[in-house]
Coordinates of C-alpha atoms in Angstrom, one line a residue:
Chain A
M1 CA 41.4 59.5 46.6
T2 CA 41.3 55.8 45.8
T3 CA 38.1 53.9 44.8
R4 CA 38.1 52.4 48.3
S5 CA 38.0 55.7 50.1
W6 CA 35.3 57.0 47.8
L7 CA 33.4 53.8 48.5
L8 CA 33.7 54.5 52.3
L9 CA 32.7 58.1 51.9
L10 CA 29.7 57.4 49.8
A11 CA 28.6 54.6 52.0
S12 CA 28.8 56.7 55.1
L13 CA 27.0 59.6 53.4
T14 CA 24.2 57.3 52.4
G15 CA 24.1 55.9 55.9
L16 CA 24.0 59.5 57.4
A17 CA 21.3 60.5 55.0
S18 CA 19.3 57.4 55.9
V19 CA 19.5 58.1 59.6
I20 CA 18.5 61.7 59.1
S21 CA 15.6 60.5 57.0
L22 CA 14.6 57.9 59.6
F23 CA 14.5 60.5 62.4
A24 CA 13.1 63.4 60.3
G25 CA 10.2 65.2 61.9
H26 CA 10.8 63.6 65.3
D27 CA 13.2 64.5 68.0
A28 CA 16.2 62.3 67.9
A29 CA 16.1 61.3 71.6
S30 CA 12.6 59.8 71.5
S31 CA 13.3 58.1 68.1
A32 CA 16.5 56.6 69.4
S33 CA 14.8 55.4 72.6
A34 CA 12.0 53.9 70.5
L35 CA 14.5 52.1 68.3
L36 CA 16.6 50.8 71.2
Q37 CA 13.5 50.0 73.2
L38 CA 14.8 52.1 76.1
P39 CA 12.5 52.4 79.1
G40 CA 9.5 54.6 78.5
F41 CA 9.7 54.3 74.7
D42 CA 6.6 54.9 72.5
P43 CA 5.5 51.6 70.9
L44 CA 3.6 53.5 68.2
Q45 CA 6.7 55.5 67.3
R46 CA 8.7 52.3 67.1
M47 CA 6.2 50.8 64.8
L48 CA 6.2 53.9 62.6
L49 CA 10.0 53.9 62.4
L50 CA 10.4 50.2 61.7
E51 CA 7.4 49.4 59.6
L52 CA 6.9 52.7 57.6
R53 CA 10.1 54.7 57.7
L54 CA 12.7 52.0 57.4
P55 CA 11.2 50.1 54.4
R56 CA 10.7 53.4 52.7
I57 CA 14.3 54.4 53.2
V58 CA 15.6 51.0 52.1
S59 CA 13.4 51.0 49.1
A60 CA 14.5 54.5 48.1
A61 CA 18.2 53.5 48.5
A62 CA 17.8 50.3 46.5
A63 CA 15.7 51.9 43.8
G64 CA 18.3 54.7 43.5
A65 CA 21.0 52.1 43.1
L66 CA 19.0 50.2 40.5
L67 CA 18.3 53.3 38.5
A68 CA 21.9 54.4 38.6
C69 CA 23.1 51.0 37.5
A70 CA 20.5 51.1 34.6
G71 CA 21.8 54.5 33.6
L72 CA 25.4 53.5 33.6
A73 CA 24.7 50.3 31.7
I74 CA 22.6 52.1 29.0
Q75 CA 25.3 54.8 28.7
A76 CA 28.0 52.2 28.2
R77 CA 26.1 50.1 25.8
F78 CA 25.0 52.9 23.5
H79 CA 28.2 54.9 23.8
N80 CA 26.0 57.8 24.8
D81 CA 26.6 59.7 28.1
L82 CA 23.2 61.4 27.9
A83 CA 21.2 58.2 27.7
E84 CA 19.1 57.5 30.8
P85 CA 16.3 55.0 31.2
G86 CA 13.7 57.7 31.7
L87 CA 15.0 59.8 28.8
I88 CA 15.0 57.0 26.3
G89 CA 11.5 55.9 27.2
I90 CA 12.0 52.7 29.2
S91 CA 10.3 54.2 32.3
G92 CA 7.5 55.7 30.3
G93 CA 6.7 52.4 28.7
G94 CA 6.6 50.8 32.1
A95 CA 4.4 53.5 33.6
L96 CA 2.0 53.3 30.7
A97 CA 1.7 49.5 31.0
A98 CA 1.2 49.8 34.7
A99 CA -1.5 52.4 34.2
L100 CA -3.2 50.2 31.7
A101 CA -3.2 47.3 34.1
L102 CA -4.6 49.6 36.8
A103 CA -7.3 50.7 34.5
A104 CA -8.2 47.1 33.8
A105 CA -8.3 46.6 37.7
W106 CA -5.6 44.0 37.7
P107 CA -4.2 42.8 41.1
A108 CA -1.2 44.6 42.4
Q109 CA 1.4 41.9 41.5
L110 CA 0.2 41.8 37.9
V111 CA 0.5 45.6 37.7
S112 CA 4.2 45.2 38.5
V113 CA 4.5 42.5 35.9
A114 CA 2.8 44.8 33.4
A115 CA 5.2 47.6 34.3
F116 CA 8.1 45.4 33.7
A117 CA 6.7 44.2 30.4
G118 CA 6.0 47.7 29.3
A119 CA 9.6 48.8 30.1
T120 CA 10.9 45.9 28.1
L121 CA 8.7 46.6 25.1
A122 CA 9.7 50.3 25.1
L123 CA 13.3 49.2 25.2
L124 CA 12.8 46.8 22.3
A125 CA 11.2 49.6 20.2
I126 CA 14.1 51.9 20.9
Q127 CA 16.7 49.3 20.2
L128 CA 15.1 48.5 16.8
L129 CA 14.7 52.2 16.0
A130 CA 18.1 53.5 17.1
H131 CA 20.5 50.6 17.2
G132 CA 23.7 51.1 15.2
R133 CA 22.7 54.7 14.4
S134 CA 24.0 57.9 15.9
A135 CA 23.8 58.8 19.6
A136 CA 21.4 61.6 18.7
K137 CA 19.0 59.2 17.0
L138 CA 18.8 57.1 20.2
L139 CA 17.8 60.1 22.2
L140 CA 15.3 61.2 19.5
A141 CA 13.8 57.8 19.4
G142 CA 13.5 58.0 23.2
V143 CA 11.8 61.4 22.9
A144 CA 9.2 59.9 20.5
V145 CA 8.6 56.8 22.6
N146 CA 8.2 59.1 25.7
A147 CA 5.8 61.4 23.9
L148 CA 3.7 58.5 22.8
C149 CA 3.6 56.9 26.2
G150 CA 2.9 60.3 27.8
S151 CA -0.1 61.0 25.6
L152 CA -1.5 57.6 26.0
L153 CA -1.2 58.0 29.7
T154 CA -3.0 61.3 29.6
L155 CA -5.7 59.7 27.5
L156 CA -6.0 57.0 30.1
I157 CA -6.2 59.5 33.0
T158 CA -9.0 61.5 31.4
T159 CA -11.1 58.3 30.9
L160 CA -10.4 56.8 34.3
P161 CA -12.7 57.3 37.3
D162 CA -11.4 59.4 40.2
N163 CA -10.1 56.7 42.4
G164 CA -8.0 55.3 39.6
L165 CA -6.6 58.7 38.9
R166 CA -4.7 58.9 42.2
N167 CA -3.0 55.6 41.5
V168 CA -2.0 56.7 38.0
T169 CA -0.5 59.9 39.4
F170 CA 1.6 57.7 41.7
W171 CA 3.1 55.9 38.6
L172 CA 3.7 59.1 36.8
M173 CA 5.5 61.0 39.5
G174 CA 6.9 58.1 41.5
S175 CA 6.9 57.6 45.3
F176 CA 8.7 55.5 47.9
S177 CA 6.0 56.1 50.5
G178 CA 4.0 53.1 51.5
A179 CA 6.8 50.6 50.6
S180 CA 6.4 47.4 52.5
A181 CA 9.2 45.4 54.1
G182 CA 8.8 42.8 51.4
Q183 CA 9.1 45.4 48.6
A184 CA 12.2 46.8 50.3
M185 CA 13.8 43.4 50.5
L186 CA 12.9 42.7 46.9
L187 CA 14.5 45.9 45.6
L188 CA 17.5 45.5 47.8
T189 CA 18.2 42.0 46.6
A190 CA 17.7 43.0 43.0
A191 CA 20.0 46.0 43.5
G192 CA 22.7 43.7 44.8
L193 CA 22.3 41.1 42.1
I194 CA 22.2 43.6 39.2
A195 CA 25.1 45.6 40.5
W196 CA 27.1 42.4 40.8
Q197 CA 26.1 41.1 37.3
L198 CA 27.1 44.5 35.8
W199 CA 30.4 44.3 37.6
R200 CA 30.9 40.8 36.1
Q201 CA 30.4 42.4 32.7
A202 CA 33.2 44.9 33.3
P203 CA 35.6 43.3 30.8
F204 CA 33.0 43.5 28.1
L205 CA 32.0 47.1 29.0
Q206 CA 35.6 48.1 29.0
A207 CA 36.2 46.6 25.5
L208 CA 33.0 48.3 24.4
Q209 CA 34.7 51.6 25.2
L210 CA 36.9 51.0 22.1
G211 CA 33.7 50.6 19.9
D212 CA 31.5 47.7 19.0
R213 CA 33.8 46.4 16.3
A214 CA 36.9 46.5 18.4
A215 CA 35.1 44.7 21.2
F216 CA 34.3 41.9 18.7
Y217 CA 37.9 41.7 17.7
S218 CA 38.9 41.4 21.3
G219 CA 36.7 38.3 21.7
F220 CA 33.3 39.5 22.7
N221 CA 30.0 38.5 21.1
V222 CA 28.8 42.0 21.1
G223 CA 25.3 41.2 20.1
R224 CA 24.7 38.7 22.9
E225 CA 26.7 40.5 25.6
G226 CA 25.1 43.8 24.6
W227 CA 21.7 42.3 25.0
R228 CA 22.7 41.1 28.5
T229 CA 23.7 44.6 29.5
V230 CA 20.5 46.1 28.2
L231 CA 18.5 43.4 29.8
L232 CA 20.1 44.1 33.2
A233 CA 19.2 47.8 32.7
T234 CA 15.6 47.0 31.8
L235 CA 15.3 44.6 34.7
A236 CA 16.6 47.3 37.1
C237 CA 14.4 50.0 35.6
G238 CA 11.3 47.8 35.2
L239 CA 11.5 46.7 38.8
V240 CA 11.8 50.3 40.1
V241 CA 8.9 51.5 37.9
A242 CA 6.8 48.5 39.0
Q243 CA 7.5 49.2 42.7
C244 CA 7.9 52.9 42.9
G245 CA 6.6 54.5 39.6
M246 CA 8.6 56.8 37.5
V247 CA 11.6 58.4 39.3
G248 CA 13.5 60.2 36.6
F249 CA 17.1 61.4 36.1
I250 CA 18.8 59.4 38.9
G251 CA 20.3 57.2 36.2
L252 CA 21.7 60.3 34.5
M253 CA 22.8 62.2 37.5
A254 CA 24.5 59.5 39.6
P255 CA 27.1 58.4 37.0
H256 CA 27.7 61.9 35.8
I257 CA 28.4 63.4 39.2
L258 CA 30.8 60.5 39.8
R259 CA 32.5 61.1 36.5
R260 CA 33.1 64.7 37.6
L261 CA 34.4 63.6 41.0
I262 CA 36.5 60.5 40.3
G263 CA 37.2 60.6 36.6
L264 CA 36.1 58.1 33.9
Q265 CA 37.6 54.8 35.0
L266 CA 34.9 52.3 34.2
R267 CA 35.6 49.8 37.0
A268 CA 35.6 52.5 39.6
L269 CA 32.3 53.8 38.2
L270 CA 30.8 50.3 38.3
V271 CA 31.6 50.0 42.0
L272 CA 30.5 53.5 43.0
T273 CA 27.5 54.3 40.9
P274 CA 25.0 52.1 42.8
L275 CA 26.0 53.9 46.0
A276 CA 25.8 57.4 44.4
G277 CA 22.3 56.5 43.1
A278 CA 21.2 55.3 46.6
L279 CA 22.5 58.5 48.2
L280 CA 20.7 60.7 45.6
A281 CA 17.4 58.8 46.0
V282 CA 17.5 58.9 49.8
L283 CA 18.2 62.6 49.7
A284 CA 15.4 63.2 47.1
D285 CA 13.0 61.2 49.2
L286 CA 14.0 63.2 52.3
I287 CA 13.3 66.4 50.5
A288 CA 10.0 65.1 49.1
S289 CA 8.7 64.1 52.5
Q290 CA 9.9 67.1 54.5
A291 CA 9.9 70.1 52.2
L292 CA 6.2 70.8 52.6
Y293 CA 5.6 68.7 55.7
P294 CA 3.0 67.5 56.5
A295 CA 2.0 67.5 52.8
E296 CA 4.1 65.0 50.8
L297 CA 5.5 65.6 47.3
P298 CA 6.0 62.8 44.8
V299 CA 9.8 62.1 44.7
G300 CA 9.8 62.2 40.9
V301 CA 9.0 65.9 41.2
I302 CA 12.2 66.4 43.2
T303 CA 14.5 64.3 41.0
S304 CA 13.1 65.9 37.8
M305 CA 13.4 69.4 39.2
A306 CA 17.1 68.7 39.9
G307 CA 17.7 66.4 36.9
A308 CA 16.3 68.4 34.0
P309 CA 18.5 71.4 34.6
F310 CA 21.4 69.0 35.1
F311 CA 20.7 67.4 31.8
L312 CA 20.6 70.8 30.1
Y313 CA 23.9 71.7 31.7
L314 CA 25.5 68.5 30.4
L315 CA 24.0 69.2 26.9
A316 CA 25.5 72.7 26.9
R317 CA 28.9 71.4 28.1
Q318 CA 28.9 68.7 25.5
R319 CA 28.2 71.1 22.7
G320 CA 31.0 73.3 24.0
A321 CA 33.4 70.4 23.9
H322 CA 32.6 69.6 20.3
A323 CA 32.7 73.2 19.0
Chain B
M1 CA 47.0 29.9 6.4
L2 CA 44.3 32.6 6.4
E3 CA 42.5 32.3 3.1
A4 CA 39.8 34.2 1.2
R5 CA 38.1 31.8 -1.1
A6 CA 36.1 33.6 -3.8
V7 CA 34.6 36.1 -1.4
S8 CA 32.1 38.6 -2.9
L9 CA 30.5 41.6 -1.2
R10 CA 28.4 44.6 -2.2
Q11 CA 28.2 46.7 1.0
P12 CA 30.1 48.5 2.5
A13 CA 32.5 48.0 -0.5
Y14 CA 32.4 46.1 -3.7
L15 CA 34.4 42.9 -3.8
E16 CA 34.1 40.3 -6.6
R17 CA 35.4 36.8 -6.1
V18 CA 38.5 37.7 -4.2
S19 CA 40.8 34.8 -3.5
A20 CA 44.0 35.1 -1.6
A21 CA 46.1 32.9 0.7
L22 CA 48.1 34.7 3.4
P23 CA 50.7 32.7 5.2
E24 CA 51.8 32.5 8.8
G25 CA 55.2 33.7 9.9
A26 CA 55.4 36.4 7.2
L27 CA 54.5 40.0 6.6
S28 CA 51.8 40.3 4.0
V29 CA 50.8 43.6 2.5
I30 CA 47.5 44.6 0.8
L31 CA 48.1 47.4 -1.7
G32 CA 45.6 49.2 -3.9
P33 CA 44.2 52.5 -4.8
N34 CA 41.7 54.4 -2.7
G35 CA 38.3 52.7 -2.6
A36 CA 39.6 49.4 -3.9
G37 CA 38.1 47.6 -0.8
K38 CA 41.3 47.0 1.1
S39 CA 40.0 47.8 4.6
T40 CA 36.8 45.9 3.8
L41 CA 38.8 42.9 2.8
L42 CA 40.7 43.2 6.1
H43 CA 37.5 43.2 8.1
L44 CA 36.3 40.2 6.1
L45 CA 39.5 38.4 7.0
G46 CA 38.9 39.4 10.7
G47 CA 35.4 38.0 10.6
A48 CA 33.6 41.3 11.5
I49 CA 31.9 41.4 8.1
R50 CA 30.3 38.3 6.5
P51 CA 30.8 37.8 2.8
L52 CA 27.8 37.7 0.5
S53 CA 29.3 34.5 -1.1
G54 CA 32.5 32.6 -0.7
A55 CA 34.2 32.2 2.7
I56 CA 37.2 33.0 4.8
W57 CA 39.1 29.9 6.0
L58 CA 41.4 30.0 9.0
D59 CA 43.5 26.9 9.5
Q60 CA 41.2 24.6 7.5
Q61 CA 38.1 26.0 9.3
P62 CA 35.5 28.4 7.9
L63 CA 35.4 31.5 10.1
P64 CA 31.7 31.2 11.1
A65 CA 32.5 27.9 12.8
L66 CA 34.5 29.8 15.4
S67 CA 33.0 31.8 18.3
A68 CA 34.0 35.4 19.0
A69 CA 36.2 34.3 21.8
Q70 CA 37.9 31.5 19.8
L71 CA 38.4 34.0 16.9
A72 CA 40.1 36.4 19.3
Q73 CA 42.7 33.7 20.1
H74 CA 43.6 33.4 16.4
R75 CA 43.5 37.0 15.2
A76 CA 43.7 40.6 16.5
L77 CA 43.0 43.7 14.5
V78 CA 44.1 47.3 14.8
E79 CA 41.7 49.7 13.2
Q80 CA 42.6 52.6 10.9
Q81 CA 41.4 55.1 13.5
P82 CA 41.7 53.3 16.8
A83 CA 39.6 54.5 19.7
R84 CA 40.9 57.0 22.3
P85 CA 38.9 56.0 25.4
A86 CA 39.0 58.9 27.8
G87 CA 39.7 57.9 31.4
M88 CA 41.3 54.6 30.4
A89 CA 45.0 54.1 31.4
V90 CA 47.2 52.6 28.7
A91 CA 47.9 49.7 31.1
T92 CA 44.2 49.0 31.3
L93 CA 43.8 49.2 27.5
L94 CA 46.5 46.5 27.2
T95 CA 44.4 44.0 29.2
I96 CA 41.4 44.2 26.8
G97 CA 41.0 41.0 24.9
V98 CA 43.4 39.1 27.2
A99 CA 41.7 36.6 29.5
G100 CA 43.8 36.0 32.7
S101 CA 47.3 37.4 32.9
N102 CA 50.4 36.5 31.0
P103 CA 53.3 38.8 32.2
G104 CA 55.7 37.4 29.6
A105 CA 53.4 38.2 26.6
R106 CA 52.6 41.6 28.1
Q107 CA 56.3 42.5 28.5
Q108 CA 57.0 41.3 24.9
A109 CA 54.2 43.4 23.5
I110 CA 55.4 46.5 25.5
D111 CA 59.0 45.9 24.4
Y112 CA 58.2 45.6 20.7
T113 CA 56.2 48.8 20.6
C114 CA 58.4 50.8 23.1
I115 CA 55.5 52.0 25.2
H116 CA 57.2 51.6 28.6
D117 CA 56.8 55.3 29.3
L118 CA 53.2 55.5 28.3
L119 CA 51.7 52.8 30.6
Q120 CA 50.3 55.2 33.2
R121 CA 49.0 57.7 30.7
D122 CA 45.3 58.3 30.0
C123 CA 44.5 57.3 26.4
A124 CA 42.9 60.6 25.8
T125 CA 46.2 62.4 26.2
L126 CA 48.2 60.4 23.7
S127 CA 49.4 61.8 20.4
G128 CA 48.4 60.0 17.1
G129 CA 51.6 58.1 16.8
E130 CA 51.5 57.0 20.5
L131 CA 47.9 55.9 20.2
A132 CA 48.8 53.8 17.2
R133 CA 51.7 52.1 19.1
V134 CA 49.5 51.5 22.1
H135 CA 46.8 49.8 20.1
L136 CA 49.4 47.7 18.3
A137 CA 50.7 46.6 21.7
R138 CA 47.2 45.7 22.8
A139 CA 46.7 43.5 19.7
L140 CA 50.1 41.9 20.1
H141 CA 49.4 41.2 23.7
Q142 CA 46.1 39.5 22.7
L143 CA 48.0 37.2 20.2
L144 CA 51.1 36.5 22.2
A145 CA 49.0 35.5 25.3
S146 CA 47.0 33.1 23.1
P147 CA 47.7 29.4 23.2
A148 CA 46.6 29.0 19.5
A149 CA 49.1 27.9 16.9
A150 CA 47.7 29.8 13.9
R151 CA 47.7 33.5 14.8
Y152 CA 47.2 36.6 12.6
L153 CA 47.7 40.3 13.2
L154 CA 45.5 42.4 11.0
L155 CA 46.5 46.1 10.6
D156 CA 44.6 48.7 8.8
E157 CA 47.1 51.3 7.7
P158 CA 49.4 51.0 10.7
T159 CA 51.8 53.6 9.4
A160 CA 49.2 56.3 8.7
A161 CA 50.1 58.3 11.8
L162 CA 53.8 57.7 11.6
D163 CA 56.7 59.6 10.1
I164 CA 59.0 57.9 7.6
G165 CA 61.5 56.7 10.2
A166 CA 58.9 55.4 12.7
A167 CA 57.0 53.7 9.8
N168 CA 60.2 52.0 8.7
L169 CA 61.0 50.9 12.2
Q170 CA 57.5 49.6 12.8
L171 CA 57.4 47.5 9.7
S172 CA 60.8 45.9 10.3
S173 CA 59.7 45.0 13.9
L174 CA 56.4 43.6 12.6
R175 CA 58.4 41.4 10.2
Q176 CA 60.6 40.3 13.0
I177 CA 57.5 39.5 15.1
A178 CA 56.1 37.5 12.2
R179 CA 59.3 35.4 11.9
Q180 CA 59.9 35.0 15.6
H181 CA 56.5 34.0 16.7
G182 CA 55.1 32.4 13.5
I183 CA 52.4 35.1 13.5
G184 CA 50.9 36.1 10.1
V185 CA 51.0 39.9 9.9
I186 CA 48.6 41.3 7.3
A187 CA 48.8 45.1 6.8
V188 CA 46.9 47.4 4.5
L189 CA 49.4 50.0 3.3
H190 CA 49.4 53.0 1.0
D191 CA 53.1 53.4 0.7
V192 CA 54.4 51.1 -2.1
N193 CA 58.0 51.6 -1.0
L194 CA 57.4 50.4 2.5
A195 CA 56.0 47.2 0.9
V196 CA 59.0 47.0 -1.4
Q197 CA 61.3 47.3 1.7
H198 CA 59.5 45.0 4.1
A199 CA 56.8 42.8 2.6
D200 CA 57.3 39.0 2.2
H201 CA 53.9 38.6 0.4
V202 CA 51.7 41.1 -1.5
L203 CA 48.1 41.2 -2.5
L204 CA 47.1 43.8 -5.1
L205 CA 43.5 44.9 -4.9
K206 CA 41.8 46.9 -7.6
N207 CA 38.1 47.8 -8.0
G208 CA 37.2 45.0 -5.7
T209 CA 39.1 42.2 -7.5
A210 CA 42.4 40.6 -6.7
M211 CA 44.8 41.7 -9.4
A212 CA 47.7 39.6 -8.1
C213 CA 48.7 37.7 -5.0
G214 CA 52.2 36.3 -4.4
S215 CA 55.7 36.9 -3.2
A216 CA 56.8 40.5 -3.0
E217 CA 59.5 40.1 -5.7
Q218 CA 57.0 38.6 -8.1
V219 CA 54.2 41.1 -7.6
L220 CA 55.9 44.4 -7.0
Q221 CA 56.9 45.0 -10.6
L222 CA 56.7 48.3 -12.6
P223 CA 54.0 47.3 -15.1
M224 CA 51.8 45.7 -12.5
L225 CA 52.0 48.8 -10.2
Q226 CA 51.3 51.2 -13.0
A227 CA 48.2 49.2 -13.9
L228 CA 47.2 49.1 -10.3
Y229 CA 47.4 52.8 -9.6
E230 CA 46.7 53.8 -13.3
S231 CA 49.5 56.3 -12.9
P232 CA 52.9 56.6 -14.6
L233 CA 55.6 55.4 -12.3
R234 CA 59.4 55.1 -12.4
E235 CA 61.5 52.5 -10.8
L236 CA 64.7 53.6 -9.2
R237 CA 67.5 51.2 -8.2
D238 CA 70.7 51.9 -6.4
A239 CA 74.0 50.0 -6.6
S240 CA 73.1 47.7 -3.7
G241 CA 69.9 46.6 -5.5
C242 CA 67.6 48.6 -3.3
R243 CA 64.4 49.5 -5.3
A244 CA 61.9 52.4 -5.0
F245 CA 59.0 53.6 -7.1
I246 CA 58.2 57.2 -7.7
A247 CA 55.2 58.8 -9.5
T248 CA 56.2 60.8 -12.6
Q249 CA 54.3 63.5 -14.4
A250 CA 51.7 62.3 -16.7

C-alpha cells in the first residue's frame, strides 16, 4: 500500500471513530436529526453534541496527533525508538508545574503556561543529563525525572485541600472532557503547525538517521536543528499537558504501530504519525467515556493500560534483536 | 588547498602541532600505525572536531568561518563504519546532503561506484562492501552537485570492507575522480601497498605528529616506513619498476 492509501485509510478510520464517539450513548437517528436540525429535533441534544461532544472529540484527535508528533520527533532526535515524552519526563514536569500553579491558585491560563514551562524545564534537565550518551541513559534520566516529579506531585496532593485534589488528579491522569471549542481550535491549529514544521525538518531528520556526525558532514547544524526538533516536541507535549493533562504512551504507540504496518521510511512516518495518534486518542477517549458509563474514566488510564504492556513488548523484542 | 596549520589536540586522540597541506585534484593518503590519530586528523580536516590550538584552512579561509551548510559544499566524508539506516532505500540515502536535484551529478556518482543494481534496496540488507560503495556514492553526489570550486572527499579507511581487487579498483577510480573533477581525495589507509600503487601525495602520522608530508615517491621509502611502523620491512621491486613492501620476521 502506498503512503497515500494509508493516509486515506487512517483518515477515514479516524473519521469513523469520531462519528461513533459523537453518537455514543444516544441512538443515531435522534443524534442525526439533532445535528441536521430535522423537524422535531431536540435542541438540548444538539447543544450537547456541538458544544460538549464535538470539541471533546476534536481536542482528543488534535492532542493525539500532537503527542504522536512529539514521540516521533524525540525518537528521531535521540536515536532511540523507546523514547516518548511521557517516559522521558517531559509530561511529568508539565504536570508538576501545573499542579504547583493550581496549588498557588493561579488563573487557568497561567496554569497552562506553567505546564508548558514545566515540560520545557524537564526536557532541559534530560537533555543536559543524557545528551551524547547512550540511549539507555536517556531513558534512565527520564525515569529519574519522572520519579522526582511524581513524588513532588504526591507531596503536593497530600498537602492540598480537597477541592484542589480533584484538579490535580485531572493533570495526573489526563482527560479530554470539558474541552471548550476554543481549546479544540487551539490544539487543532497547533497540531497542524507542528506536524507541518516537523515535515519541513524531514531532510534533517533523514540525515540524522546516519548519526549526528554524518548529519553534520552532510551540511546540517546538528546542534541548532536538533534543538528545533526537540523544541517542537516540547511545544506539542507542553500544549497537550496544559490543556488535557498527562496522557501517556500515545507518542510511543502511534509511531511504533505504523512502523510495524508500513515500515521504517521516515517521510511516510512523518505524514502518517499525526493521524495514527489522532485515531488512538479518539479511540481511547471513546473507551474512557463509555466503558463504565455513566461513570467516566480518565483517558490516561486507558492509554497507560494499553501503552505500558506495549512498551514491555517492544523492550522484549528489542532485546531479542540484540541477542 | 586543505591545510592543517600546527593543529594540536588532546581528546579523543593526541595530536601535536600537525601541519600538512593537501592539494586538490590529487589522491592524498594518510598512513600511520594504529592509534596514531589518523581518523581524528581526518575529522579535524572535516570540521567535526575543533583543534585545541592551530587551525584548519580551506581555500584561504579558516574552517570556523564557514557554516555547516557551506562546509558541506566543500567537503564530504565517509566514516569508517558508515550507518546502515533500516527502512531507508539506497536512492533516498543518495539524496542526503544534496539540496535540490542534480541528475547529472547523481548519475556520475552512481556510475563511479557501480551501484545501479542497489538503488531500490533497503540499506539494512546491504553487505559490508555494498554499504561502503553506497556511502561513497552519497558523498560523491554531495560534492559533484556542489557549485564550489575547492572540494574535498575525506575517506576513513575506504577499503576496509573490500577485497584486494575491489580495493584496487576503488582507489584507481578515486584517483580518476580527483583528476577529472579537481576534487582533493584524502583517504586514511592501512595498506601501504595501496598507497604505493595509487597515492599522489602522502602524509605519515606517528604518535600524533606528522613525520613526513610530500609526494608519494619522496615519502614512501623503506627507512621512513620502517621508522613509521617500527617494524622490519623489505622492499620488493619487479622488472617494470613496480614496488611493494612486505613485513619480515624480526
